Short mmCIF file of C-alpha atoms in Angstrom, two decimals:
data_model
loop_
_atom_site.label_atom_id
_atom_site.label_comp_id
_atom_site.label_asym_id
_atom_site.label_seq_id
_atom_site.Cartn_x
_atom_site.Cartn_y
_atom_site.Cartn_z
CA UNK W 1 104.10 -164.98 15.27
CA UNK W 2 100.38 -166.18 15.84
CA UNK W 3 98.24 -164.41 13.12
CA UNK W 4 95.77 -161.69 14.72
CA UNK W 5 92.63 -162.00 12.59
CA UNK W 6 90.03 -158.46 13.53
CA UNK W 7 86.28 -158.17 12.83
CA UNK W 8 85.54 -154.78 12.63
CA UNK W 9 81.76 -155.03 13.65
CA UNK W 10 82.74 -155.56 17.05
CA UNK W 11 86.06 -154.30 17.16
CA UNK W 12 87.35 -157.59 18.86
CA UNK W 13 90.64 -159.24 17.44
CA UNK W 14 90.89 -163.19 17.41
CA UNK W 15 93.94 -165.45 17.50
CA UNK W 16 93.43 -168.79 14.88
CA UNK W 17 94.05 -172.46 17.15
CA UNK W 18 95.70 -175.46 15.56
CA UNK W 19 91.80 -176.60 15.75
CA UNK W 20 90.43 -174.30 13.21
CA UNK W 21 88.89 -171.85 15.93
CA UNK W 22 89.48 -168.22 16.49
CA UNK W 23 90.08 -167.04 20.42
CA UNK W 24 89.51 -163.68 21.44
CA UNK W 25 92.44 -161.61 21.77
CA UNK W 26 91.02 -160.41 25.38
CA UNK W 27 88.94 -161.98 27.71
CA UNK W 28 88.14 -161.29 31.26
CA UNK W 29 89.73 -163.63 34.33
CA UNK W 30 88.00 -164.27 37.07
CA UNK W 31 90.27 -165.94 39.84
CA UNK W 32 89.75 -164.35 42.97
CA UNK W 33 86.83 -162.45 41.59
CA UNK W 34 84.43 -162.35 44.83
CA UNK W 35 81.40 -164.40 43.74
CA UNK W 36 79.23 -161.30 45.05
CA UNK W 37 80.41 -159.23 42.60
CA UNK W 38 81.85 -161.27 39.48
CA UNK W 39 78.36 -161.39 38.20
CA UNK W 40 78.06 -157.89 38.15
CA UNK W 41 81.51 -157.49 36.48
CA UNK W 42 80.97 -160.52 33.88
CA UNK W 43 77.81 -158.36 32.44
CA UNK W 44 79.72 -155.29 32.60
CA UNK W 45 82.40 -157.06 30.58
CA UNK W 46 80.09 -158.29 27.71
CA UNK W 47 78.16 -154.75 27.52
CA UNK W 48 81.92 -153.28 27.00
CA UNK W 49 83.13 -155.68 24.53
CA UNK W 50 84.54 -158.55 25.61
CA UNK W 51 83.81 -161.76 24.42
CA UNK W 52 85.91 -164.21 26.58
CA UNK W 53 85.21 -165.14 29.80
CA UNK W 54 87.59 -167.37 31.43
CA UNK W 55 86.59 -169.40 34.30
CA UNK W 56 87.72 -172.69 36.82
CA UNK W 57 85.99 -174.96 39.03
CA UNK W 58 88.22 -173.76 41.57
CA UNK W 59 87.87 -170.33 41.49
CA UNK W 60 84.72 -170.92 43.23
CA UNK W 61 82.13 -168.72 41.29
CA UNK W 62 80.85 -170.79 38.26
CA UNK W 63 77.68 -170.32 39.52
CA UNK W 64 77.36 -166.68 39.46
CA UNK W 65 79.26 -166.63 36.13
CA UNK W 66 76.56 -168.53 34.83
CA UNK W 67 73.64 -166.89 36.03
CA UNK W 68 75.10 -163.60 34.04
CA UNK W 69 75.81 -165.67 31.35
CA UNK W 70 72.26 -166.65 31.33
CA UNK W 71 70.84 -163.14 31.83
CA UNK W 72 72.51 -161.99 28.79
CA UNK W 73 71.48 -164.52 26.77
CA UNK W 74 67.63 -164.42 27.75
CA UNK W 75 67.87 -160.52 27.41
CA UNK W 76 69.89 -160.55 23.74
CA UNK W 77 72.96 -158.87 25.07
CA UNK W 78 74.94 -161.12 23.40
CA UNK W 79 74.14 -164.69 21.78
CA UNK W 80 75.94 -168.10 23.39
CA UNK W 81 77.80 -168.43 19.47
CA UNK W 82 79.67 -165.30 20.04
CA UNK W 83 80.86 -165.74 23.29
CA UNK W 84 84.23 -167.92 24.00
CA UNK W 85 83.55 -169.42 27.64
CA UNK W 86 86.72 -171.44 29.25
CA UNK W 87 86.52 -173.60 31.50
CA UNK W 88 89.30 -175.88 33.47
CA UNK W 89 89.56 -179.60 35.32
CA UNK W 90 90.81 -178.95 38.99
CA UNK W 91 93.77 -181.05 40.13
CA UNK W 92 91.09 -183.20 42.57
CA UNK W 93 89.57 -184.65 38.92
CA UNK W 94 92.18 -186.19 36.76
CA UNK W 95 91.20 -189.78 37.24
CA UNK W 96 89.61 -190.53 33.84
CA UNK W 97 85.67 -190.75 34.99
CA UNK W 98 86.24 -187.45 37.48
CA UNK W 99 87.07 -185.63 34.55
CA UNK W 100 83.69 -186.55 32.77
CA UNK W 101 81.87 -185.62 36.42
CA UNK W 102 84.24 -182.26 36.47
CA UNK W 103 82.98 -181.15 32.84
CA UNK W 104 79.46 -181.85 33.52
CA UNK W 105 79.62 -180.14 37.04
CA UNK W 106 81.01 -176.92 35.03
CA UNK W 107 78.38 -177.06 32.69
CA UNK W 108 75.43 -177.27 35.40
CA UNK W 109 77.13 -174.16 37.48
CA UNK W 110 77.54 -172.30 33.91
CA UNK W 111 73.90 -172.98 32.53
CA UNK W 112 76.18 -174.32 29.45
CA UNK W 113 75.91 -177.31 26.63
CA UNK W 114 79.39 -176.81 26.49
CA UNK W 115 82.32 -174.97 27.04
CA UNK W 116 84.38 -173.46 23.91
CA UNK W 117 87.80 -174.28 26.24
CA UNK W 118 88.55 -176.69 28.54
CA UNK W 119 92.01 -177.14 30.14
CA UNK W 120 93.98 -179.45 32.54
CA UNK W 121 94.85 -176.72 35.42
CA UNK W 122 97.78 -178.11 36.47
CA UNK W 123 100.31 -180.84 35.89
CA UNK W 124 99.36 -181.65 39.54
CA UNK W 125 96.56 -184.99 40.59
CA UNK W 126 94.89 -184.80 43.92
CA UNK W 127 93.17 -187.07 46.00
CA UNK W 128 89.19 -186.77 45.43
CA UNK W 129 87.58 -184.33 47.96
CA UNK W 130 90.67 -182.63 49.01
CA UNK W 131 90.42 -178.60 49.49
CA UNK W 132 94.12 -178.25 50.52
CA UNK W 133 96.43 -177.02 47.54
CA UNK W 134 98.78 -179.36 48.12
CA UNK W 135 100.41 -178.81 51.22
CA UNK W 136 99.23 -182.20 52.85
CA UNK W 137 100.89 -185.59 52.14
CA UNK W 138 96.98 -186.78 52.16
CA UNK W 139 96.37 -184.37 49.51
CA UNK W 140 98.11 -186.19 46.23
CA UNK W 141 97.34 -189.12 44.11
CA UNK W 142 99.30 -190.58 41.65
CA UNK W 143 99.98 -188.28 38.54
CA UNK W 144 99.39 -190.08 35.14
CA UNK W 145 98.35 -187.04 32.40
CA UNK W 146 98.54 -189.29 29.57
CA UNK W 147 95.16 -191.14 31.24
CA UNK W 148 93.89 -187.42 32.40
CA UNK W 149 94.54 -186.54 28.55
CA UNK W 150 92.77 -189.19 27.33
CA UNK W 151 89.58 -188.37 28.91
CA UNK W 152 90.23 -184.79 28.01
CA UNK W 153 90.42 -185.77 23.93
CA UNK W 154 86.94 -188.04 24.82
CA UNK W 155 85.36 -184.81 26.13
CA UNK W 156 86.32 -182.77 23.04
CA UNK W 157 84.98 -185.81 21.09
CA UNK W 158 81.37 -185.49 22.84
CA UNK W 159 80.99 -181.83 21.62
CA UNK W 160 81.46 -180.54 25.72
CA UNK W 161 84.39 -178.64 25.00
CA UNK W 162 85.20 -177.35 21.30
CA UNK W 163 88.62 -177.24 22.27
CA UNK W 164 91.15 -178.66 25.03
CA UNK W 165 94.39 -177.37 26.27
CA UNK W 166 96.30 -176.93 29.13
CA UNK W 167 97.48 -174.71 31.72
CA UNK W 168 100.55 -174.33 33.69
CA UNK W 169 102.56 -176.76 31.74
CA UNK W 170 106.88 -176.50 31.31
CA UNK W 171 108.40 -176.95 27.73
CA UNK W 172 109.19 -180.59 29.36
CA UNK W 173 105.65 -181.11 30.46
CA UNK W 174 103.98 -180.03 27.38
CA UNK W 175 107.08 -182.88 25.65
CA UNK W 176 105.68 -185.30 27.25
CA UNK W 177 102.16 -185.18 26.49
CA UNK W 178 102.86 -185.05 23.46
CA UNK W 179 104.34 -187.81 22.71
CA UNK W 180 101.32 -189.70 23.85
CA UNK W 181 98.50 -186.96 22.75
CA UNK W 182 96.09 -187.57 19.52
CA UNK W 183 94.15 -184.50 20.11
CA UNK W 184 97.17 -182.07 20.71
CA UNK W 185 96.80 -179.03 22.65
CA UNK W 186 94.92 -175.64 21.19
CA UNK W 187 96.14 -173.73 24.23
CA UNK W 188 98.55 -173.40 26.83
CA UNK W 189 97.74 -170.88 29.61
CA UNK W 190 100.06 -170.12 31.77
CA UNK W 191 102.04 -166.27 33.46
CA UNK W 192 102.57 -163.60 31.46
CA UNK W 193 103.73 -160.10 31.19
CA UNK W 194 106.49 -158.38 30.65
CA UNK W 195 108.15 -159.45 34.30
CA UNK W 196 107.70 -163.04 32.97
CA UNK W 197 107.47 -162.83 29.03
CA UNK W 198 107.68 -167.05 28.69
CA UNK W 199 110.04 -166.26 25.64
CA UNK W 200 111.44 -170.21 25.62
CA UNK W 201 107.67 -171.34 25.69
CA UNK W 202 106.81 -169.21 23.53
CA UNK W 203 109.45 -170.64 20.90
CA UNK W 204 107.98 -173.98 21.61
CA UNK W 205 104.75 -173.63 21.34
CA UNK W 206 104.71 -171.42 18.26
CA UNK W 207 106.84 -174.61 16.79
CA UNK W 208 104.25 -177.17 17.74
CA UNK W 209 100.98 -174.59 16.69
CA UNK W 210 100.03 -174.48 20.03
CA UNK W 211 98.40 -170.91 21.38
CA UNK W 212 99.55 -169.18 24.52
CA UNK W 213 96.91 -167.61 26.91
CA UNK W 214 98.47 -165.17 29.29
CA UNK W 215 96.98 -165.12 32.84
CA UNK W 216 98.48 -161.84 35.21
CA UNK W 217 99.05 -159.97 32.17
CA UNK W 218 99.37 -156.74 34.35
CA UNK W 219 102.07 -158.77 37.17
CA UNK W 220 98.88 -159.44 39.72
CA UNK W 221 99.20 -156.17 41.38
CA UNK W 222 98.63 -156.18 44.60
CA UNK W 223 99.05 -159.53 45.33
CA UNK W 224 100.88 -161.20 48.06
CA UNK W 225 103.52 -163.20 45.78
CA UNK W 226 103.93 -159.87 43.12
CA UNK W 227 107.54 -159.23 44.06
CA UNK W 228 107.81 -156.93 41.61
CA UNK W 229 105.67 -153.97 40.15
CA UNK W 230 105.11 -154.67 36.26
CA UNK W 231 102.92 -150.98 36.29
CA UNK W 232 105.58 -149.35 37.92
CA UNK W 233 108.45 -150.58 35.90
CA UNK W 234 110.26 -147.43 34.33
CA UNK W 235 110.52 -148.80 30.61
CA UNK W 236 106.87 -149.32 30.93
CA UNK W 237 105.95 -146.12 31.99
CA UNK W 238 108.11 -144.30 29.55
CA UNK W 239 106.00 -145.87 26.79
CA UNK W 240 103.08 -145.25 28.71
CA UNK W 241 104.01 -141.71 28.93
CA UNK W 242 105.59 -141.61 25.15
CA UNK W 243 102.29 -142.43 23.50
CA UNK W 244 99.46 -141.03 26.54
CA UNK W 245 98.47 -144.26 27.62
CA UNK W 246 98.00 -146.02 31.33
CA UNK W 247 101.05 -148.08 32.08
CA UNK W 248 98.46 -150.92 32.38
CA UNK W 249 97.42 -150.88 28.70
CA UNK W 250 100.96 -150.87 27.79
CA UNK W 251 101.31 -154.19 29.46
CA UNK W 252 98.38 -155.59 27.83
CA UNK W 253 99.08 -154.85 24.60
CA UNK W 254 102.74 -155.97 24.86
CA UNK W 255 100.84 -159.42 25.81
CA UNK W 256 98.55 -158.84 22.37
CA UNK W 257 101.53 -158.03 19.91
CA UNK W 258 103.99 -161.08 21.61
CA UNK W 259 101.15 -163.04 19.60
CA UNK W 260 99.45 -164.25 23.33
CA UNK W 261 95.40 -163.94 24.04
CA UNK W 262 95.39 -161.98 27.55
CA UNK W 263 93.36 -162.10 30.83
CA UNK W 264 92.78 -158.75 33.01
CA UNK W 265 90.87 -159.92 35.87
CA UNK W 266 88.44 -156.89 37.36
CA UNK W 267 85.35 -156.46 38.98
CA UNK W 268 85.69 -152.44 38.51
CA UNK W 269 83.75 -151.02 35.56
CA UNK W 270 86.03 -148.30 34.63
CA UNK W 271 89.15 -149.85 34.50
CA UNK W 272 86.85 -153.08 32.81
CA UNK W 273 86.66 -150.00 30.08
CA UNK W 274 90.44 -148.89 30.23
CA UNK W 275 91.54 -152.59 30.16
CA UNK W 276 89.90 -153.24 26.76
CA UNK W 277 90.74 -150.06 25.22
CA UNK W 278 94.22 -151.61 23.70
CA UNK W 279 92.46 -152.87 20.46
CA UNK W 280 93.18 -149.95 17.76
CA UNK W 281 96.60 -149.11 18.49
CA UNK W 282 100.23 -150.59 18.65
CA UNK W 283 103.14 -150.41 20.39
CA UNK W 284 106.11 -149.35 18.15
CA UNK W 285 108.45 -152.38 17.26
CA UNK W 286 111.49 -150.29 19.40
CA UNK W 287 109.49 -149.68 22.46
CA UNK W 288 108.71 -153.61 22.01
CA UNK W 289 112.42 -153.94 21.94
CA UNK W 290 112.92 -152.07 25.20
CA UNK W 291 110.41 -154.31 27.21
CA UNK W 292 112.21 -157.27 26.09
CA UNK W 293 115.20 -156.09 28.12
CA UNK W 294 113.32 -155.80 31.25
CA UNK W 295 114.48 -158.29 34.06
CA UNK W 296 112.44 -161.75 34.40
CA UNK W 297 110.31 -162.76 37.47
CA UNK W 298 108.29 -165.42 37.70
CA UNK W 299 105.87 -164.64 40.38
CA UNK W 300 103.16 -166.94 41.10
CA UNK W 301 105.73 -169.92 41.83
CA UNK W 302 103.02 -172.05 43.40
CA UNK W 303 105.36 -173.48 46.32
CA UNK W 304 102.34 -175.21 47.81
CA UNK W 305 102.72 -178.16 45.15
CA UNK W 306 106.23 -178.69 45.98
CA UNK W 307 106.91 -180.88 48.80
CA UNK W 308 108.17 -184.04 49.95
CA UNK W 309 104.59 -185.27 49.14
CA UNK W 310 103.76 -184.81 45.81
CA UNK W 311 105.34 -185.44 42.31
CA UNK W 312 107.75 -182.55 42.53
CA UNK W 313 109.79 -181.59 45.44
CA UNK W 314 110.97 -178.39 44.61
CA UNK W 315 110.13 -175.29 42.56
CA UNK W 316 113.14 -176.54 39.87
CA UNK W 317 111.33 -179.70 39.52
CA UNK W 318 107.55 -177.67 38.94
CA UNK W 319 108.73 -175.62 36.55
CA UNK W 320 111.45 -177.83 34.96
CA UNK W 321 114.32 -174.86 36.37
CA UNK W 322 112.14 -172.14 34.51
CA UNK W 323 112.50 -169.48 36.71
#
């Protein structure tokens, strides 16, 4: 189990990387945060606590991400050394010079020297210019991540991202870059909660010292593709009820104590609050024991990149049959 490291001063908790550096245990997503109202939310975040703010060039919003980023700096909320900022390549970017363009783009739109995180979104390549997600036979171009991971380890060498990772990556996936990788991976973020706890990553990772970021750690409610309710599972709201919490914090502090850093997206200031109100307690190890017996969904199954076009033609073939 990853080794949760606290500092007391600001009552955040890190996780240690392969690399040396210390994550935050909680950070605040942003995908499908309107830009309107993500700046508003990203300040909110940082006057609350949080000191991880994880971002994409395709979410769309780096721009008003930035411009908070920048109006907390210039007012002393916070200084840029405590904040961890992440940052990730789009799948339109993996030829080797795109990804230097891609890094530089996210550091104009963030106001940034550099990112603390960068990642390679998906094990997906698209054509230059394409906004589809895949579901055109115009959208791909050929898929080589050992050359995408090469210019990846030349970014972390330039001081533009501290550290590099990955996101969305299989057991088999994360095999194979490996066996090419100099730099290897601080982080791998990918779904998780207790509908999808990852447990077979999770063993593989933890073998090769690589970190797991959870994204949906609350089962993306309200979604479209949530099939199931992680809040309104019963096991989680008989802990919930057991020890007077919201069946939300149980979730993300299953996500803390499973050893994973952990994303709540919201633009909402109260449950910003509620959502990072899981640092001071614990969940007791048999209540842990009854979430691992809860049934396993993978819900954001991505079936746009699977098609006769691309590198994988079905879901099996995405996710290497993890599902």
């Amino acid at each position: 189990m990853p080794e949760l490291v606290s500092e007391a001063p600001t009552k955040i908790s890190f996780f240690k990387l392969n690399d040396g550096r210390f994550i935050p245990s909680i950070g605040l997503g942003t995908w499908r945060a309107d830009p309107s109202l993500v700046s508003k939310a990203v300040k909110t975040a940082i006057e609350v606590g949080y000191r991880h703010i994880d971002c994409a060039a395709v979410y769309g919003n780096e721009k008003e991400i930035g411009a908070a980023l920048h109006e907390c700096f210039k007012n002393g909320v916070v200084k840029r050394e405590d904040l961890w900022i992440t940052s990730k390549l789009w799948n339109t970017h993996h030829a080797p010079d795109d990804v230097a363009e891609a890094i530089e783009q996210t550091l104009h739109d963030l106001q940034l020297d550099y990112v603390d995180l960068y990642l390679i979104h998906w094990p997906v390549a698209f054509k230059k210019g394409t906004t589809g997600m895949g579901e055109s036979k115009d959208d791909y171009a050929p898929l080589n991540i050992s050359l995408t991971w090469q210019a990846m380890e030349q970014v972390a060498r330039s001081g533009k991202a501290k550290s590099i990772g990955v996101s969305n990556f299989t057991v088999e996936k994360l095999k194979d870059l490996l066996a090419h990788a100099t730099i290897i991976p601080a982080v791998n973020q990918v779904e998780c909660h207790p509908h999808w706890q990852q447990m077979k990553l999770s063993r593989f990772c933890a073998s090769q010292d690589i970190h797991i970021t959870g994204y949906c750690p609350l089962g993306s409610p309200g979604s479209s593709f949530a099939k199931v309710s992680v809040l309104e599972h019963p096991i989680i709201n008989e802990i919930a009820k057991k020890l007077g919490k919201p069946p939300a914090q149980i979730a993300l502090r299953w996500g803390i104590q499973s050893g994973h850093s952990i994303l709540p997206k919201s633009t909402n200031p109260n449950r910003l609050r509620s959502n990072f109100d899981i640092l001071d307690w614990s969940i007791p190890a048999e209540d842990m024991r009854k979430i691992a017996t809860i049934e396993q969904v993978r819900l954001l199954r991505s079936e746009s990149m699977c098609n006769e076009y691309g590198p994988y033609k079905t879901l099996e073939e995405l996710w290497d049959n993890d599902l």
